[in-house]
Coordinates of C-alpha atoms in Angstrom, one line a residue:
M816 CA -0.2 -0.1 0.1
L817 CA 1.1 3.7 -0.5
P818 CA 1.9 5.7 2.6
T819 CA -0.6 8.1 3.5
P820 CA 0.8 11.5 4.1
V821 CA 0.3 13.0 7.8
D822 CA -1.8 15.8 6.1
L823 CA -3.1 15.9 2.5
T824 CA -2.4 19.2 0.6
L825 CA -3.0 20.1 -3.2
D826 CA 0.8 20.1 -3.5
E827 CA 1.0 16.7 -2.2
I828 CA -1.8 15.4 -4.4
Q829 CA 0.1 16.5 -7.4
S830 CA 3.6 15.2 -6.2
H831 CA 2.5 12.0 -4.6
F832 CA -0.5 11.1 -6.7
G833 CA 0.2 12.3 -10.1
T834 CA -0.7 9.2 -11.7
D835 CA -3.8 7.2 -11.7
E836 CA -1.8 4.2 -10.3
K837 CA -0.8 6.2 -7.4
A838 CA -4.1 7.6 -6.9
R839 CA -5.8 4.2 -6.9
Q840 CA -3.3 3.0 -4.4
Y841 CA -4.1 5.6 -2.3
L842 CA -7.9 4.9 -2.4
E843 CA -7.3 1.3 -1.7
E844 CA -5.7 2.3 1.5
I845 CA -8.5 4.3 2.6
R846 CA -11.2 1.9 1.7
W847 CA -9.3 -1.0 2.9
P848 CA -7.1 0.0 5.7
N849 CA -6.8 -3.8 6.9
G850 CA -6.6 -5.5 3.7
V851 CA -8.5 -5.9 0.4
V852 CA -12.1 -6.8 1.1
C853 CA -14.3 -8.1 -1.7
P854 CA -17.2 -5.6 -2.6
H855 CA -19.4 -8.5 -3.9
C856 CA -19.4 -11.0 -0.9
R857 CA -17.4 -9.0 1.6
N858 CA -14.7 -11.8 1.9
A859 CA -11.7 -10.4 4.0
D860 CA -9.6 -13.4 3.8
H861 CA -6.3 -12.5 2.2
K862 CA -5.5 -16.0 1.3
R863 CA -8.9 -16.3 -1.2
I864 CA -8.0 -13.0 -2.8
W865 CA -5.3 -12.6 -5.2
K866 CA -4.2 -9.7 -7.5
I867 CA -4.2 -10.2 -11.2
E868 CA -1.1 -8.5 -12.9
E869 CA -1.7 -5.7 -15.4
N870 CA -1.6 -7.1 -19.0
P871 CA -2.5 -4.4 -21.7
E872 CA -2.1 -6.9 -24.4
K873 CA -4.7 -9.0 -22.9
K874 CA -6.7 -6.0 -21.9
I875 CA -6.3 -6.7 -18.3
R876 CA -6.4 -3.2 -16.4
A877 CA -4.2 -2.3 -13.3
G878 CA -5.8 -2.7 -9.9
L879 CA -7.8 -5.9 -10.8
Y880 CA -8.5 -8.4 -8.0
H881 CA -10.1 -11.9 -8.1
C882 CA -12.1 -13.3 -5.0
A883 CA -12.1 -17.2 -4.9
E884 CA -15.2 -17.3 -2.6
C885 CA -17.7 -15.5 -5.1
D886 CA -15.4 -16.1 -8.3
K887 CA -15.8 -12.5 -9.1
Q888 CA -13.3 -9.7 -10.2
F889 CA -13.3 -6.2 -9.0
T890 CA -11.2 -3.1 -8.4
V891 CA -11.1 -0.5 -5.4
T892 CA -13.7 1.6 -7.6
V893 CA -16.6 -1.1 -7.6
G894 CA -19.5 -0.4 -5.5
T895 CA -18.5 3.5 -4.9
I896 CA -19.2 6.6 -6.9
F897 CA -16.3 6.2 -9.1
E898 CA -17.6 2.9 -10.6
D899 CA -17.7 3.0 -14.4
S900 CA -16.5 6.8 -14.6
H901 CA -14.2 7.6 -17.4
I902 CA -12.6 10.5 -15.4
P903 CA -9.0 9.4 -14.0
L904 CA -8.9 8.8 -10.5
R905 CA -6.1 11.3 -9.9
K906 CA -8.7 14.1 -11.1
W907 CA -11.4 12.6 -8.8
L908 CA -9.0 13.1 -6.0
I909 CA -8.0 16.7 -6.7
A910 CA -12.0 17.3 -7.2
W911 CA -12.6 15.8 -3.8
Y912 CA -9.9 18.1 -2.1
L913 CA -11.2 21.3 -3.7
L914 CA -14.7 20.6 -2.5
C915 CA -13.9 19.7 1.0
S916 CA -11.4 22.5 1.2
S917 CA -13.2 25.5 -0.3
K918 CA -15.1 27.1 2.5
K919 CA -17.6 28.7 0.2
G920 CA -17.7 25.9 -2.3
I921 CA -16.3 25.6 -5.7
S922 CA -18.4 26.0 -9.0
S923 CA -18.7 23.1 -11.5
L924 CA -17.3 25.6 -14.2
Q925 CA -14.5 26.1 -12.1
I926 CA -13.6 22.4 -11.9
Q927 CA -14.1 21.9 -15.5
R928 CA -11.4 24.4 -16.2
M929 CA -8.9 23.3 -13.5
L930 CA -9.1 19.5 -14.5
G931 CA -9.5 20.2 -18.2
L932 CA -12.8 18.0 -18.1
G933 CA -14.5 17.6 -21.5
S934 CA -17.8 19.6 -20.7
Y935 CA -19.6 21.2 -18.0
R936 CA -22.3 18.4 -17.8
T937 CA -19.2 16.0 -17.0
A938 CA -18.1 18.4 -14.4
L939 CA -21.8 18.9 -12.8
F940 CA -22.3 15.3 -12.7
M941 CA -19.0 14.6 -11.0
M942 CA -19.7 17.1 -8.3
H943 CA -23.2 15.9 -7.6
R944 CA -21.7 12.5 -7.2
I945 CA -19.4 13.8 -4.6
R946 CA -22.3 15.4 -2.8
Y947 CA -24.4 12.7 -3.1
A948 CA -21.8 10.6 -1.2
L949 CA -21.7 13.3 1.5
A950 CA -25.6 13.6 1.8
H951 CA -26.2 9.7 3.1
P952 CA -23.7 9.4 6.2
A953 CA -25.8 7.2 8.7
F954 CA -26.9 9.5 11.7
T955 CA -25.2 7.6 14.3
G956 CA -26.8 9.6 17.2
M957 CA -29.1 12.4 18.3
L958 CA -27.9 16.0 18.7
K959 CA -27.5 16.9 22.3
G960 CA -26.4 19.6 24.8
V961 CA -27.4 23.0 23.5
V962 CA -28.7 22.9 20.0
E963 CA -29.7 26.0 18.1
V964 CA -32.5 26.0 15.7
D965 CA -33.2 28.4 12.9
E966 CA -34.7 28.6 9.4
T967 CA -33.9 30.5 6.3
Y968 CA -34.8 31.0 2.7
V969 CA -32.7 30.4 -0.5
G970 CA -33.0 31.7 -3.9
G971 CA -35.7 33.9 -5.6
K972 CA -36.9 37.3 -4.4
T973 CA -38.7 38.0 -1.4
T974 CA -42.4 38.7 -1.9
G975 CA -45.1 38.8 1.0
L976 CA -42.5 38.6 4.0
G977 CA -44.7 39.8 6.8
K978 CA -43.4 40.9 10.3
Q979 CA -45.5 38.3 12.2
G980 CA -44.6 35.4 10.2
R981 CA -42.3 33.4 7.6
S982 CA -44.8 33.6 4.8
V983 CA -43.1 33.9 1.3
S984 CA -44.2 33.3 -2.4
G985 CA -43.2 30.1 -4.1
N986 CA -39.8 31.5 -5.5
K987 CA -37.8 30.7 -2.6
T988 CA -36.9 27.6 -1.0
C989 CA -37.3 26.7 2.9
V990 CA -34.2 25.5 4.9
V991 CA -33.9 24.5 8.3
S992 CA -30.8 23.8 10.3
L993 CA -30.0 22.2 13.7
V994 CA -26.5 22.9 15.2
E995 CA -25.1 21.3 18.3
R996 CA -22.8 23.7 19.8
G997 CA -19.4 22.3 19.5
G998 CA -20.7 19.3 17.6
N999 CA -22.4 18.7 14.1
S1000 CA -25.1 20.2 12.3
R1001 CA -28.0 18.9 10.0
S1002 CA -29.9 20.8 7.3
F1003 CA -32.9 20.1 5.3
V1004 CA -35.2 21.5 2.6
L1005 CA -39.0 21.9 3.8
D1006 CA -41.8 22.3 1.6
R1007 CA -43.3 24.9 4.2
I1008 CA -41.9 25.9 7.5
T1009 CA -44.6 25.9 10.2
G1010 CA -44.8 25.0 13.8
Q1011 CA -45.6 21.5 13.0
T1012 CA -42.6 20.8 10.5
L1013 CA -40.4 22.7 12.9
K1014 CA -41.4 20.6 16.0
S1015 CA -41.2 17.4 13.8
A1016 CA -37.6 18.1 12.7
I1017 CA -36.5 18.8 16.4
M1018 CA -38.3 15.6 17.7
E1019 CA -36.4 13.6 15.3
H1020 CA -32.9 14.8 15.6
V1021 CA -32.5 16.3 19.2
Q1022 CA -32.0 14.1 22.2
D1023 CA -34.7 14.3 25.1
G1024 CA -33.4 16.6 27.7
S1025 CA -31.3 19.0 25.5
V1026 CA -31.6 22.9 25.6
V1027 CA -33.1 24.1 22.2
V1028 CA -32.4 27.6 21.4
T1029 CA -34.5 29.5 18.7
D1030 CA -35.2 32.9 18.0
D1031 CA -38.9 34.2 18.8
Y1032 CA -40.7 33.1 15.7
F1033 CA -44.1 32.0 16.8
G1034 CA -43.5 28.6 15.0
Y1035 CA -41.5 27.4 18.0
R1036 CA -43.9 27.9 20.5
G1037 CA -45.2 24.9 21.9
I1038 CA -41.8 22.8 21.8
P1039 CA -42.5 19.6 24.0
K1040 CA -41.3 20.0 27.6
I1041 CA -39.0 17.2 27.1
F1042 CA -36.7 20.0 25.7
S1043 CA -35.6 23.1 27.6
H1044 CA -36.8 25.8 25.1
K1045 CA -34.7 29.3 25.5
T1046 CA -35.8 32.1 23.1
V1047 CA -33.8 35.0 21.9
K1048 CA -35.9 38.0 21.1
H1049 CA -34.6 39.2 17.8
S1050 CA -37.8 41.6 17.5
A1051 CA -36.6 43.3 20.6
K1052 CA -33.0 43.7 19.2
E1053 CA -32.1 41.1 21.6
Y1054 CA -29.2 38.8 20.2
L1055 CA -27.4 37.5 23.1
R1056 CA -28.1 37.0 26.8
R1057 CA -26.7 35.0 29.8
E1058 CA -29.3 32.5 31.5
K1059 CA -28.3 30.0 34.2
G1060 CA -25.0 29.6 32.8
I1061 CA -26.0 29.1 29.1
D1062 CA -25.3 31.7 26.6
V1063 CA -28.8 32.4 24.8
H1064 CA -28.1 33.1 21.2
T1065 CA -28.5 31.6 17.7
N1066 CA -25.2 33.2 16.4
T1067 CA -23.6 29.7 15.4
V1068 CA -26.4 28.6 13.2
E1069 CA -27.0 32.2 11.7
S1070 CA -23.3 32.0 10.8
K1071 CA -23.4 28.7 9.2
F1072 CA -26.3 30.2 7.1
S1073 CA -24.3 33.1 6.3
L1074 CA -21.5 30.8 4.5
L1075 CA -24.3 29.1 2.8
K1076 CA -25.9 32.2 1.0
R1077 CA -22.5 33.5 0.3
G1078 CA -21.6 30.3 -1.5
I1079 CA -24.8 30.4 -3.4
V1080 CA -24.6 33.9 -4.2
G1081 CA -21.0 34.3 -5.0
T1082 CA -20.0 30.7 -6.2
F1083 CA -22.9 28.9 -7.5
H1084 CA -25.1 32.0 -8.3
Q1085 CA -28.3 29.8 -8.4
V1086 CA -29.5 26.3 -7.1
S1087 CA -32.6 24.7 -7.9
K1088 CA -34.9 23.4 -5.0
K1089 CA -34.3 19.8 -6.4
H1090 CA -30.6 19.9 -6.0
L1091 CA -30.4 22.0 -2.8
P1092 CA -30.2 19.2 -0.7
L1093 CA -26.9 18.1 -2.0
Y1094 CA -25.6 21.7 -1.6
L1095 CA -26.7 21.5 2.1
A1096 CA -24.8 18.0 2.5
E1097 CA -21.8 19.7 1.0
F1098 CA -22.0 22.7 3.6
D1099 CA -22.9 20.4 6.4
H1100 CA -20.0 18.2 5.8
R1101 CA -17.3 21.0 5.9
F1102 CA -19.0 22.6 9.0
N1103 CA -18.8 19.2 10.8
H1104 CA -15.1 18.8 10.1
R1105 CA -14.5 22.5 10.7
K1106 CA -11.8 21.7 13.2
D1107 CA -9.9 19.3 10.7
T1108 CA -7.4 20.2 8.2
D1109 CA -8.3 20.2 4.6
G1110 CA -6.4 16.9 4.2
Q1111 CA -8.3 15.2 7.2
R1112 CA -11.6 16.8 5.9
T1113 CA -11.1 15.0 2.5
V1114 CA -10.1 11.6 3.7
S1115 CA -13.2 11.6 6.0
A1116 CA -15.2 12.4 3.0
L1117 CA -13.6 9.7 0.7
K1118 CA -14.5 7.3 3.4
L1119 CA -18.2 7.9 2.5
A1120 CA -17.8 7.0 -1.2
E1121 CA -18.1 3.2 -0.4
G1122 CA -21.5 1.8 -1.0
K1123 CA -22.5 4.8 -3.2
R1124 CA -22.8 3.3 -6.8
L1125 CA -24.5 6.2 -8.4
T1126 CA -26.2 6.8 -11.6
L1127 CA -28.6 9.6 -12.4
K1128 CA -31.6 7.5 -11.2
P1129 CA -30.6 7.0 -7.7
L1130 CA -29.2 10.5 -7.6
K1131 CA -32.8 12.0 -8.4
R1132 CA -34.2 9.2 -5.8
G1133 CA -31.6 10.3 -3.1
L1134 CA -32.6 13.9 -3.4
A1135 CA -36.2 12.9 -2.6
E1136 CA -35.3 11.1 0.3
R1137 CA -33.2 14.1 1.6
K1138 CA -36.1 16.4 1.8
K1139 CA -38.1 16.3 4.9

């Protein structure tokens, strides 16, 4: 296996993984840290798996393995978002790094120019594959401690926004985000922002007994008493107060929304409601690994590529599943 750098930088990608052979070896180390595992039958017995030597004359590609348990052949890309992709692995590796290290995102057109891809369509589908992998990590636990909850609107022009509510016309998309202070965040697209949808999101993702901090939007009234609900009154120009040892504010989730909106306005310019869940997953991943280096953030993302065989149909289905 190829030694993994202590930290992955763009310079190290270009110097250490400048060929597809080295890029493949690096992906093998990330996917199979304890040795090769057959993606077809999950056989991990190294005595029952052997590597087939590359032979261009016989059209045997590099990195090919054979499993004696299921009598099937495979490479490190089988069962991942890289499967059946004609884009070189070294370019995939650079794309992952650029997405994970760009604080406000990177556009598909920029990726197309930097990697010399054939078309914008190729670059867009490539980046959506990466976002799709980031959009489906298993939620291993509930958010707990102090959890900030807020909602925002993305895209379009604001019409019909009243002082007492969050009623807007259909040209904007509703987004709700829950952020555990010092921990992770989860963001979702909502068809409508109502008291019922907000409370459902809190009940589904926040652990009982946690402190839920929101603004004074009336939709948060009546949050179940299994939570300690604290409100900061933005309508009275209150943005922070100290109460029983807890800082009551929604500054963390609002700063996260600020990055999202700057990314959409300044980098992507326009994001459809259909694809917005993928972009939310991208920003959530960077936020959840904000204390990591760019290299660590990239490696943690690459580990999510397994089990994400992707074509256009599952991409569309995955978008629907991420909506709440």
